[in-house]
mmCIF file of C-alpha atoms and ligand atoms in Angstrom:
data_model
loop_
_atom_site.group_PDB
_atom_site.id
_atom_site.type_symbol
_atom_site.label_atom_id
_atom_site.label_comp_id
_atom_site.label_asym_id
_atom_site.label_seq_id
_atom_site.Cartn_x
_atom_site.Cartn_y
_atom_site.Cartn_z
ATOM 1 C CA MET J 1 0.137 0.029 0.006
ATOM 2 C CA LYS J 2 1.294 3.563 -0.907
ATOM 3 C CA PHE J 3 1.402 6.395 1.654
ATOM 4 C CA ASN J 4 -1.709 8.130 0.290
ATOM 5 C CA THR J 5 -3.651 5.014 0.530
ATOM 6 C CA LYS J 6 -2.246 3.952 4.084
ATOM 7 C CA THR J 7 -3.403 7.544 5.513
ATOM 8 C CA ILE J 8 -7.251 6.488 4.672
ATOM 9 C CA HIS J 9 -7.021 2.607 5.156
ATOM 10 C CA GLY J 10 -3.800 1.692 6.983
ATOM 11 C CA GLY J 11 -4.395 -0.830 9.637
ATOM 12 C CA GLN J 12 -8.207 -0.320 9.535
ATOM 13 C CA ALA J 13 -11.158 -2.266 8.346
ATOM 14 C CA PRO J 14 -14.786 -1.561 8.580
ATOM 15 C CA ASP J 15 -16.144 -2.370 12.139
ATOM 16 C CA LYS J 16 -17.146 -6.003 12.616
ATOM 17 C CA ALA J 17 -20.447 -5.166 14.498
ATOM 18 C CA TYR J 18 -22.495 -3.037 11.764
ATOM 19 C CA GLY J 19 -19.755 -2.464 8.912
ATOM 20 C CA SER J 20 -19.358 1.241 10.050
ATOM 21 C CA VAL J 21 -16.672 2.676 7.744
ATOM 22 C CA MET J 22 -15.271 4.763 10.657
ATOM 23 C CA PRO J 23 -14.102 2.907 13.674
ATOM 24 C CA PRO J 24 -16.934 3.777 16.418
ATOM 25 C CA ILE J 25 -15.968 5.876 19.435
ATOM 26 C CA TYR J 26 -15.959 3.144 22.121
ATOM 27 C CA GLN J 27 -16.665 5.734 24.928
ATOM 28 C CA THR J 28 -16.237 3.047 27.700
ATOM 29 C CA SER J 29 -13.792 2.838 30.558
ATOM 30 C CA THR J 30 -14.533 -0.960 31.130
ATOM 31 C CA TYR J 31 -15.903 -4.107 29.182
ATOM 32 C CA ALA J 32 -18.300 -7.103 30.398
ATOM 33 C CA GLN J 33 -16.436 -10.505 31.254
ATOM 34 C CA THR J 34 -18.484 -13.768 31.344
ATOM 35 C CA THR J 35 -16.154 -15.199 33.653
ATOM 36 C CA PRO J 36 -12.886 -13.619 35.172
ATOM 37 C CA GLY J 37 -10.658 -13.198 32.032
ATOM 38 C CA GLY J 38 -13.438 -14.107 29.878
ATOM 39 C CA HIS J 39 -13.605 -11.063 27.561
ATOM 40 C CA LYS J 40 -13.263 -10.237 23.654
ATOM 41 C CA GLY J 41 -9.698 -8.744 24.037
ATOM 42 C CA TYR J 42 -10.585 -5.728 26.170
ATOM 43 C CA GLU J 43 -10.545 -5.408 29.795
ATOM 44 C CA TYR J 44 -10.009 -1.827 30.893
ATOM 45 C CA SER J 45 -9.462 0.982 28.734
ATOM 46 C CA ARG J 46 -6.178 2.419 30.054
ATOM 47 C CA THR J 47 -4.767 -0.894 28.797
ATOM 48 C CA HIS J 48 -6.818 -1.241 25.553
ATOM 49 C CA ASN J 49 -9.679 0.581 23.822
ATOM 50 C CA PRO J 50 -10.762 -0.450 20.347
ATOM 51 C CA THR J 51 -10.831 3.229 19.099
ATOM 52 C CA ARG J 52 -7.377 4.188 20.324
ATOM 53 C CA HIS J 53 -6.472 0.653 18.871
ATOM 54 C CA ALA J 54 -7.550 1.608 15.525
ATOM 55 C CA LEU J 55 -5.591 4.707 15.686
ATOM 56 C CA GLU J 56 -2.510 3.052 16.887
ATOM 57 C CA GLN J 57 -2.707 0.734 13.982
ATOM 58 C CA SER J 58 -2.938 3.757 11.718
ATOM 59 C CA PHE J 59 0.287 5.379 13.355
ATOM 60 C CA ALA J 60 2.244 2.072 12.722
ATOM 61 C CA SER J 61 0.900 1.876 9.319
ATOM 62 C CA ILE J 62 1.847 5.413 8.055
ATOM 63 C CA GLU J 63 5.342 5.372 9.697
ATOM 64 C CA ASN J 64 6.008 1.952 8.187
ATOM 65 C CA GLY J 65 6.169 0.470 11.684
ATOM 66 C CA ASP J 66 4.767 -2.792 13.123
ATOM 67 C CA TYR J 67 3.505 -1.325 16.385
ATOM 68 C CA GLY J 68 1.846 1.955 17.369
ATOM 69 C CA LEU J 69 0.923 3.563 20.517
ATOM 70 C CA ALA J 70 -1.188 6.637 21.369
ATOM 71 C CA PHE J 71 -0.706 8.968 24.291
ATOM 72 C CA GLY J 72 -2.385 12.004 26.173
ATOM 73 C CA SER J 73 -0.008 14.407 24.653
ATOM 74 C CA GLY J 74 3.326 14.531 22.589
ATOM 75 C CA LEU J 75 5.232 14.998 26.021
ATOM 76 C CA ALA J 76 3.637 12.139 27.561
ATOM 77 C CA ALA J 77 4.950 9.986 24.545
ATOM 78 C CA ILE J 78 8.436 11.229 25.125
ATOM 79 C CA ASP J 79 7.999 10.663 28.813
ATOM 80 C CA ALA J 80 7.385 6.993 27.977
ATOM 81 C CA ILE J 81 10.625 6.635 25.790
ATOM 82 C CA ILE J 82 12.903 8.196 28.523
ATOM 83 C CA LYS J 83 11.227 5.599 31.012
ATOM 84 C CA LEU J 84 12.991 2.843 28.955
ATOM 85 C CA LEU J 85 16.202 4.351 30.662
ATOM 86 C CA SER J 86 17.438 3.832 34.269
ATOM 87 C CA PRO J 87 19.382 6.234 36.616
ATOM 88 C CA GLY J 88 22.973 6.825 35.529
ATOM 89 C CA ASP J 89 22.112 6.427 31.928
ATOM 90 C CA GLU J 90 23.015 9.225 29.471
ATOM 91 C CA VAL J 91 21.145 10.639 26.525
ATOM 92 C CA ILE J 92 22.536 12.644 23.507
ATOM 93 C CA SER J 93 19.845 15.074 22.192
ATOM 94 C CA THR J 94 19.697 17.844 19.424
ATOM 95 C CA ASN J 95 20.502 21.239 21.007
ATOM 96 C CA ASP J 96 17.720 22.819 19.249
ATOM 97 C CA LEU J 97 14.462 21.421 20.288
ATOM 98 C CA TYR J 98 10.843 22.057 21.435
ATOM 99 C CA GLY J 99 11.295 23.898 24.823
ATOM 100 C CA GLY J 100 8.741 21.635 26.464
ATOM 101 C CA THR J 101 11.033 18.602 25.606
ATOM 102 C CA TYR J 102 14.193 20.301 26.999
ATOM 103 C CA ARG J 103 12.048 21.087 30.056
ATOM 104 C CA LEU J 104 11.064 17.515 30.577
ATOM 105 C CA PHE J 105 14.574 16.394 29.955
ATOM 106 C CA THR J 106 16.316 18.813 32.443
ATOM 107 C CA LYS J 107 13.680 19.539 35.004
ATOM 108 C CA VAL J 108 12.053 16.167 35.459
ATOM 109 C CA PHE J 109 14.420 13.338 34.500
ATOM 110 C CA GLU J 110 17.780 14.911 35.612
ATOM 111 C CA LYS J 111 16.355 14.647 39.032
ATOM 112 C CA PHE J 112 16.336 10.789 38.445
ATOM 113 C CA GLN J 113 20.112 10.904 37.599
ATOM 114 C CA ILE J 114 19.533 10.613 33.770
ATOM 115 C CA LYS J 115 22.173 12.796 32.131
ATOM 116 C CA PHE J 116 21.406 14.820 28.941
ATOM 117 C CA HIS J 117 24.113 16.203 26.420
ATOM 118 C CA PHE J 118 22.618 18.762 24.031
ATOM 119 C CA VAL J 119 24.764 18.824 20.790
ATOM 120 C CA GLY J 120 24.572 20.457 17.331
ATOM 121 C CA MET J 121 23.927 17.372 15.280
ATOM 122 C CA GLU J 122 24.354 19.025 12.026
ATOM 123 C CA ASN J 123 28.031 18.200 12.564
ATOM 124 C CA ILE J 124 27.854 14.354 13.100
ATOM 125 C CA SER J 125 31.254 14.100 14.798
ATOM 126 C CA GLU J 126 29.554 16.029 17.708
ATOM 127 C CA ILE J 127 27.589 12.981 18.655
ATOM 128 C CA GLU J 128 30.551 10.569 18.794
ATOM 129 C CA LYS J 129 32.613 12.973 21.125
ATOM 130 C CA ASN J 130 29.818 12.745 23.729
ATOM 131 C CA ILE J 131 29.345 8.907 23.574
ATOM 132 C CA THR J 132 30.393 6.978 26.715
ATOM 133 C CA SER J 133 29.579 3.450 28.081
ATOM 134 C CA LYS J 134 26.666 5.062 29.613
ATOM 135 C CA THR J 135 25.016 6.590 26.523
ATOM 136 C CA LYS J 136 21.643 4.538 26.018
ATOM 137 C CA LEU J 137 19.593 6.957 23.495
ATOM 138 C CA ILE J 138 20.077 9.493 20.989
ATOM 139 C CA TRP J 139 17.286 11.919 20.720
ATOM 140 C CA VAL J 140 16.799 13.652 17.298
ATOM 141 C CA GLU J 141 14.418 16.241 16.371
ATOM 142 C CA THR J 142 14.447 16.849 12.734
ATOM 143 C CA PRO J 143 13.611 19.579 11.271
ATOM 144 C CA THR J 144 14.236 21.127 14.705
ATOM 145 C CA ASN J 145 11.961 23.362 16.462
ATOM 146 C CA PRO J 146 12.160 26.434 15.933
ATOM 147 C CA MET J 147 15.419 26.875 13.894
ATOM 148 C CA LEU J 148 14.503 23.968 11.166
ATOM 149 C CA ASN J 149 17.973 22.572 11.189
ATOM 150 C CA VAL J 150 18.014 19.207 9.399
ATOM 151 C CA ILE J 151 19.807 16.095 10.860
ATOM 152 C CA ASP J 152 20.933 13.219 8.870
ATOM 153 C CA ILE J 153 18.986 10.597 10.314
ATOM 154 C CA LYS J 154 20.801 7.692 8.450
ATOM 155 C CA ALA J 155 24.073 9.048 9.535
ATOM 156 C CA VAL J 156 23.052 9.268 13.117
ATOM 157 C CA SER J 157 21.465 5.733 12.862
ATOM 158 C CA SER J 158 24.850 4.060 11.674
ATOM 159 C CA ILE J 159 26.616 5.854 14.859
ATOM 160 C CA ALA J 160 23.785 4.511 17.046
ATOM 161 C CA LYS J 161 23.998 0.964 15.585
ATOM 162 C CA LYS J 162 27.773 0.917 16.054
ATOM 163 C CA TYR J 163 27.542 1.736 19.750
ATOM 164 C CA ASN J 164 24.189 -0.294 20.169
ATOM 165 C CA ILE J 165 22.475 2.781 21.253
ATOM 166 C CA LEU J 166 18.602 3.319 20.642
ATOM 167 C CA LEU J 167 17.705 6.126 18.157
ATOM 168 C CA ALA J 168 14.349 8.001 18.662
ATOM 169 C CA VAL J 169 13.248 10.695 16.325
ATOM 170 C CA ASP J 170 10.728 13.453 16.866
ATOM 171 C CA ASN J 171 9.012 13.449 13.563
ATOM 172 C CA THR J 172 6.362 16.128 14.384
ATOM 173 C CA PHE J 173 7.640 18.853 11.871
ATOM 174 C CA ALA J 174 8.112 16.492 9.035
ATOM 175 C CA THR J 175 5.223 14.232 9.376
ATOM 176 C CA PRO J 176 5.521 10.676 7.719
ATOM 177 C CA TYR J 177 4.433 12.303 4.542
ATOM 178 C CA LEU J 178 7.759 13.789 4.361
ATOM 179 C CA GLN J 179 10.103 11.563 6.026
ATOM 180 C CA GLN J 180 9.994 8.104 7.403
ATOM 181 C CA PRO J 181 12.698 7.712 10.088
ATOM 182 C CA LEU J 182 12.160 4.011 10.826
ATOM 183 C CA ASP J 183 13.142 3.377 7.211
ATOM 184 C CA LEU J 184 16.141 5.436 7.741
ATOM 185 C CA GLY J 185 17.161 3.411 10.790
ATOM 186 C CA ALA J 186 15.493 4.970 13.844
ATOM 187 C CA ASP J 187 14.176 2.464 16.460
ATOM 188 C CA ILE J 188 11.265 4.618 17.592
ATOM 189 C CA VAL J 189 9.459 7.302 15.915
ATOM 190 C CA MET J 190 7.580 9.884 17.813
ATOM 191 C CA HIS J 191 5.041 12.859 17.094
ATOM 192 C CA SER J 192 3.112 15.439 18.854
ATOM 193 C CA ALA J 193 -0.065 14.231 17.078
ATOM 194 C CA THR J 194 -1.479 17.401 18.283
ATOM 195 C CA LYS J 195 0.058 18.995 15.406
ATOM 196 C CA TYR J 196 -0.108 17.619 11.673
ATOM 197 C CA LEU J 197 -1.355 14.279 12.604
ATOM 198 C CA GLY J 198 -4.602 15.633 14.012
ATOM 199 C CA GLY J 199 -4.260 18.637 11.845
ATOM 200 C CA HIS J 200 -7.010 20.695 13.106
ATOM 201 C CA SER J 201 -6.067 22.249 16.188
ATOM 202 C CA ASP J 202 -8.543 20.395 18.233
ATOM 203 C CA VAL J 203 -6.528 17.693 20.144
ATOM 204 C CA VAL J 204 -3.663 17.192 22.147
ATOM 205 C CA MET J 205 -2.060 13.801 21.803
ATOM 206 C CA GLY J 206 1.116 11.912 21.409
ATOM 207 C CA ALA J 207 2.125 8.964 19.263
ATOM 208 C CA LEU J 208 4.809 6.472 18.996
ATOM 209 C CA ALA J 209 5.753 3.877 16.253
ATOM 210 C CA VAL J 210 8.275 1.010 16.270
ATOM 211 C CA LYS J 211 9.326 -1.886 14.340
ATOM 212 C CA ASP J 212 11.086 -4.096 16.961
ATOM 213 C CA LYS J 213 8.887 -6.257 19.169
ATOM 214 C CA SER J 214 10.823 -6.040 22.323
ATOM 215 C CA ILE J 215 10.753 -2.283 22.257
ATOM 216 C CA ALA J 216 7.262 -2.227 21.559
ATOM 217 C CA ASP J 217 6.586 -4.577 24.614
ATOM 218 C CA GLN J 218 8.365 -2.247 26.996
ATOM 219 C CA LEU J 219 6.606 0.700 25.622
ATOM 220 C CA TYR J 220 3.103 -0.882 25.837
ATOM 221 C CA PHE J 221 4.192 -1.801 29.558
ATOM 222 C CA ILE J 222 5.105 1.996 30.287
ATOM 223 C CA GLN J 223 1.840 3.087 28.634
ATOM 224 C CA ASN J 224 -0.288 0.896 30.695
ATOM 225 C CA ALA J 225 1.894 0.992 33.864
ATOM 226 C CA SER J 226 2.088 5.109 33.901
ATOM 227 C CA GLY J 227 -1.265 5.389 32.251
ATOM 228 C CA ALA J 228 -0.900 8.714 30.055
ATOM 229 C CA VAL J 229 -3.243 7.422 27.553
ATOM 230 C CA CYS J 230 -5.716 9.513 25.272
ATOM 231 C CA GLY J 231 -9.376 9.028 25.319
ATOM 232 C CA PRO J 232 -11.558 7.320 22.542
ATOM 233 C CA GLN J 233 -13.017 10.648 21.311
ATOM 234 C CA ASP J 234 -9.563 12.195 20.525
ATOM 235 C CA SER J 235 -8.359 8.865 19.165
ATOM 236 C CA PHE J 236 -11.515 9.155 16.613
ATOM 237 C CA LEU J 237 -10.339 12.917 15.833
ATOM 238 C CA VAL J 238 -6.981 12.148 15.079
ATOM 239 C CA LEU J 239 -8.050 8.883 12.959
ATOM 240 C CA ARG J 240 -10.034 11.520 10.953
ATOM 241 C CA GLY J 241 -7.224 13.976 10.720
ATOM 242 C CA ILE J 242 -5.063 11.471 9.391
ATOM 243 C CA LYS J 243 -7.165 10.475 6.405
ATOM 244 C CA THR J 244 -6.226 13.913 4.940
ATOM 245 C CA LEU J 245 -2.741 14.200 5.998
ATOM 246 C CA HIS J 246 -1.266 13.812 2.331
ATOM 247 C CA VAL J 247 -3.424 16.440 0.825
ATOM 248 C CA ARG J 248 -2.978 18.860 3.699
ATOM 249 C CA MET J 249 0.753 18.329 3.620
ATOM 250 C CA GLN J 250 1.152 19.082 0.049
ATOM 251 C CA ARG J 251 -0.706 22.439 0.538
ATOM 252 C CA HIS J 252 1.367 23.144 3.727
ATOM 253 C CA CYS J 253 4.484 22.682 1.616
ATOM 254 C CA GLU J 254 3.537 24.817 -1.398
ATOM 255 C CA ASN J 255 2.243 27.571 0.867
ATOM 256 C CA GLY J 256 5.583 27.175 3.016
ATOM 257 C CA ARG J 257 7.521 27.556 -0.383
ATOM 258 C CA ALA J 258 5.466 30.917 -1.092
ATOM 259 C CA VAL J 259 6.083 32.346 2.258
ATOM 260 C CA ALA J 260 9.627 31.416 2.304
ATOM 261 C CA MET J 261 10.333 32.989 -1.040
ATOM 262 C CA PHE J 262 8.452 36.272 -0.218
ATOM 263 C CA LEU J 263 10.230 36.579 3.091
ATOM 264 C CA GLN J 264 13.717 35.956 1.694
ATOM 265 C CA GLN J 265 13.349 38.864 -0.611
ATOM 266 C CA HIS J 266 11.897 41.299 2.063
ATOM 267 C CA SER J 267 14.111 44.371 2.822
ATOM 268 C CA LYS J 268 13.003 44.142 6.657
ATOM 269 C CA VAL J 269 13.901 40.458 6.957
ATOM 270 C CA GLU J 270 17.301 39.364 8.044
ATOM 271 C CA ASN J 271 17.352 35.570 7.766
ATOM 272 C CA VAL J 272 14.884 33.007 6.694
ATOM 273 C CA TYR J 273 15.048 29.271 8.010
ATOM 274 C CA TRP J 274 13.346 26.847 5.764
ATOM 275 C CA PRO J 275 15.045 23.678 4.672
ATOM 276 C CA GLY J 276 13.716 24.214 1.124
ATOM 277 C CA LEU J 277 15.915 27.344 0.471
ATOM 278 C CA GLU J 278 19.259 26.550 -1.266
ATOM 279 C CA THR J 279 20.740 28.944 1.021
ATOM 280 C CA HIS J 280 19.884 26.500 4.139
ATOM 281 C CA PRO J 281 22.971 24.911 5.534
ATOM 282 C CA ASN J 282 21.373 21.503 5.546
ATOM 283 C CA HIS J 283 19.470 21.790 2.172
ATOM 284 C CA HIS J 284 21.426 18.933 0.684
ATOM 285 C CA ILE J 285 20.183 16.511 3.628
ATOM 286 C CA ALA J 286 16.793 17.748 3.268
ATOM 287 C CA LYS J 287 16.791 16.967 -0.347
ATOM 288 C CA ASP J 288 17.869 13.666 0.100
ATOM 289 C CA GLN J 289 16.014 12.767 3.116
ATOM 290 C CA MET J 290 12.559 14.489 2.875
ATOM 291 C CA ASN J 291 9.927 14.455 -0.061
ATOM 292 C CA ASP J 292 9.457 17.998 0.151
ATOM 293 C CA PHE J 293 10.177 20.865 2.773
ATOM 294 C CA GLY J 294 7.037 21.534 4.795
ATOM 295 C CA GLY J 295 5.287 24.348 6.098
ATOM 296 C CA MET J 296 7.243 25.215 9.173
ATOM 297 C CA LEU J 297 9.618 28.168 8.873
ATOM 298 C CA SER J 298 11.335 30.836 11.235
ATOM 299 C CA PHE J 299 12.677 34.225 10.255
ATOM 300 C CA THR J 300 14.392 37.210 12.115
ATOM 301 C CA THR J 301 13.777 40.816 11.408
ATOM 302 C CA LYS J 302 16.637 43.267 10.611
ATOM 303 C CA GLY J 303 18.264 44.602 13.932
ATOM 304 C CA ASN J 304 17.277 41.949 16.092
ATOM 305 C CA ASN J 305 14.752 44.106 18.185
ATOM 306 C CA TYR J 306 12.401 42.239 20.731
ATOM 307 C CA GLU J 307 9.775 44.925 20.576
ATOM 308 C CA GLU J 308 9.776 45.163 16.845
ATOM 309 C CA ALA J 309 9.327 41.275 16.534
ATOM 310 C CA ILE J 310 6.445 41.564 18.848
ATOM 311 C CA LYS J 311 4.861 44.281 16.864
ATOM 312 C CA VAL J 312 5.074 42.354 13.732
ATOM 313 C CA VAL J 313 3.190 39.121 15.300
ATOM 314 C CA GLU J 314 0.761 41.552 16.634
ATOM 315 C CA ARG J 315 -0.073 43.249 13.548
ATOM 316 C CA LEU J 316 -0.764 39.705 11.676
ATOM 317 C CA LYS J 317 -4.475 39.234 10.757
ATOM 318 C CA VAL J 318 -4.812 35.985 8.978
ATOM 319 C CA PHE J 319 -2.037 34.425 10.908
ATOM 320 C CA THR J 320 -3.072 33.914 14.710
ATOM 321 C CA LEU J 321 -0.660 34.554 17.276
ATOM 322 C CA ALA J 322 -0.405 31.337 19.215
ATOM 323 C CA GLU J 323 1.482 28.569 20.542
ATOM 324 C CA SER J 324 1.328 25.129 18.557
ATOM 325 C CA LEU J 325 1.596 24.298 14.929
ATOM 326 C CA GLY J 326 0.411 21.872 12.214
ATOM 327 C CA GLY J 327 -3.224 22.841 11.961
ATOM 328 C CA VAL J 328 -5.144 23.894 8.721
ATOM 329 C CA GLU J 329 -4.870 27.506 9.914
ATOM 330 C CA SER J 330 -1.758 29.620 9.873
ATOM 331 C CA LEU J 331 -0.183 30.383 13.300
ATOM 332 C CA ALA J 332 2.722 32.727 14.312
ATOM 333 C CA GLY J 333 4.694 32.552 17.444
ATOM 334 C CA HIS J 334 7.576 34.230 19.076
ATOM 335 C CA PRO J 335 9.779 31.380 20.522
ATOM 336 C CA ALA J 336 11.879 33.330 23.007
ATOM 337 C CA SER J 337 8.691 34.493 24.880
ATOM 338 C CA MET J 338 6.414 31.563 24.089
ATOM 339 C CA THR J 339 7.188 27.981 23.048
ATOM 340 C CA HIS J 340 11.048 28.144 24.112
ATOM 341 C CA ALA J 341 10.732 30.561 27.071
ATOM 342 C CA SER J 342 11.641 27.565 29.336
ATOM 343 C CA ILE J 343 15.185 27.547 27.846
ATOM 344 C CA PRO J 344 17.622 29.781 29.370
ATOM 345 C CA LYS J 345 18.472 32.760 27.354
ATOM 346 C CA GLU J 346 22.154 32.014 27.037
ATOM 347 C CA GLU J 347 21.387 28.455 25.997
ATOM 348 C CA ARG J 348 18.546 29.478 23.318
ATOM 349 C CA GLU J 349 20.637 32.095 21.916
ATOM 350 C CA LYS J 350 23.482 29.775 21.246
ATOM 351 C CA THR J 351 21.069 27.863 18.813
ATOM 352 C CA GLY J 352 19.680 30.883 17.243
ATOM 353 C CA VAL J 353 16.676 31.435 19.291
ATOM 354 C CA VAL J 354 17.163 35.314 19.448
ATOM 355 C CA ASP J 355 14.638 37.956 20.310
ATOM 356 C CA SER J 356 13.705 38.937 16.853
ATOM 357 C CA LEU J 357 12.931 35.192 15.878
ATOM 358 C CA ILE J 358 9.358 34.671 14.552
ATOM 359 C CA ARG J 359 8.186 30.971 13.842
ATOM 360 C CA LEU J 360 5.317 30.295 11.386
ATOM 361 C CA SER J 361 3.229 27.393 10.804
ATOM 362 C CA VAL J 362 2.060 28.115 7.442
ATOM 363 C CA GLY J 363 -1.614 26.754 6.927
ATOM 364 C CA ILE J 364 -3.545 25.718 3.923
ATOM 365 C CA GLU J 365 -5.305 29.080 3.329
ATOM 366 C CA ASP J 366 -4.943 30.890 0.094
ATOM 367 C CA GLU J 367 -1.230 31.570 -0.433
ATOM 368 C CA GLN J 368 -1.689 35.281 -1.597
ATOM 369 C CA ASP J 369 -3.587 36.101 1.472
ATOM 370 C CA LEU J 370 -0.923 34.630 3.669
ATOM 371 C CA VAL J 371 1.740 36.623 1.842
ATOM 372 C CA GLU J 372 -0.241 39.835 1.950
ATOM 373 C CA ASP J 373 -0.838 39.516 5.589
ATOM 374 C CA LEU J 374 2.964 39.224 6.127
ATOM 375 C CA ARG J 375 3.438 42.283 3.809
ATOM 376 C CA GLN J 376 1.432 44.487 5.922
ATOM 377 C CA ALA J 377 2.591 43.265 9.379
ATOM 378 C CA LEU J 378 6.420 43.838 8.310
ATOM 379 C CA HIS J 379 5.279 47.168 6.617
ATOM 380 C CA GLY J 380 5.880 49.232 9.727
ATOM 381 C CA ALA J 381 9.002 47.474 10.876
HETATM 382 O O1 LIG D 401 2.257 19.611 23.227
HETATM 383 P P1 LIG D 401 2.629 18.219 23.050
HETATM 384 O O2 LIG D 401 1.534 17.405 22.224
HETATM 385 O O3 LIG D 401 2.903 17.435 24.445
HETATM 386 O O4 LIG D 401 3.994 17.895 22.210
HETATM 387 C C1 LIG D 401 5.045 18.316 22.604
HETATM 388 C C2 LIG D 401 6.032 18.558 21.397
HETATM 389 C C3 LIG D 401 6.858 17.610 21.026
HETATM 390 N N1 LIG D 401 7.760 17.656 19.972
HETATM 391 C C4 LIG D 401 7.874 18.770 19.217
HETATM 392 C C5 LIG D 401 8.639 18.892 18.134
HETATM 393 C C6 LIG D 401 6.732 19.796 19.510
HETATM 394 O O5 LIG D 401 6.586 20.851 18.586
HETATM 395 C C7 LIG D 401 5.995 19.704 20.593
HETATM 396 C C8 LIG D 401 4.986 20.729 21.116
HETATM 397 N N2 LIG D 401 5.206 22.194 20.311
HETATM 398 C C9 LIG D 401 4.456 23.226 20.617
HETATM 399 C C10 LIG D 401 3.446 23.296 21.431
HETATM 400 C C11 LIG D 401 4.866 24.390 19.780
HETATM 401 O O6 LIG D 401 4.200 25.379 19.632
HETATM 402 O O7 LIG D 401 6.260 24.236 19.391
#
């Protein structure tokens, strides 16, 4: 089955009871048993729920995995991955990453003696320099949030395999429409399904997909034991969202290109970060690893002025100033004060998250309306 068919049919068959084409919303916490243990595969909805199960099969299918898992948020999915580790273990992570992931790593898991090294993985040799006998996981976000750095998953995977280290890839920005990390050698692929998979800014959810049964079994154990699962209604909404992922992504990519081209030639704009630009330092990797370049981009205004950047995002009318990304509507954010405020200023500035940085999640509205909105917002800058 090809990707555009998997989004609609992957892992799903008409419901056995009445043939409903969409999996029903099994809004139940528990299931009747005829005798203790005498049930139809479902006992309690933290452990299994048929609507969630249909969604988990869809996750596995679109990521070319064999096992899928759904969680109550992207961070809950990351939390489950880190719980594969033990005190004393070390993790090497991309140095540019979602602020909430950084906070989870440094403020929650460091307390449990897990050590995190944040490195610029655009230069692959940086990873090997930080590997010790305690390194158990490499955490890659690509493209990164918010600087849109592109990391060579295949190259990182060859290092991970050489040292027998797990490789997890946060595929939120790219989605499996653009890149399929398990096929490039990753052991675990993770999503904030809140974003493009759901696609309509109406659900908070996390997703994992893996090929290896023993990793899947450990993750299912953690999912059930820690209990950060999502409900059936949200599972249904994300299943519905995934059915249009490929058509939405196609338009996100087209509009992303139009906006990047517009910003690149604008006199008030300093830098544009979008992997599709030939001037992007990792464009060659993106071209190789991704099918297109996505709808996420960031830019800085000339003069690196905090107040000026804030005024630009306030003036936007079609773009909504909001946290999050990946929905059909265009959103704008100011990472330094919003999504990445939990990263200390000196740390975030090292990776380029300066005060004038503005991040755009380019939606699927009319391309000209989006460009005109940015033109008027930048006008007074
Ligand atoms: O918000 P949640 O569903 O828990 O997902 C966390 C997360 C994980 N990974 C990446 C790459 C993300 O972008 C996010 C969430 N990001 C935002 C809310 C944001 O505006 O960047």
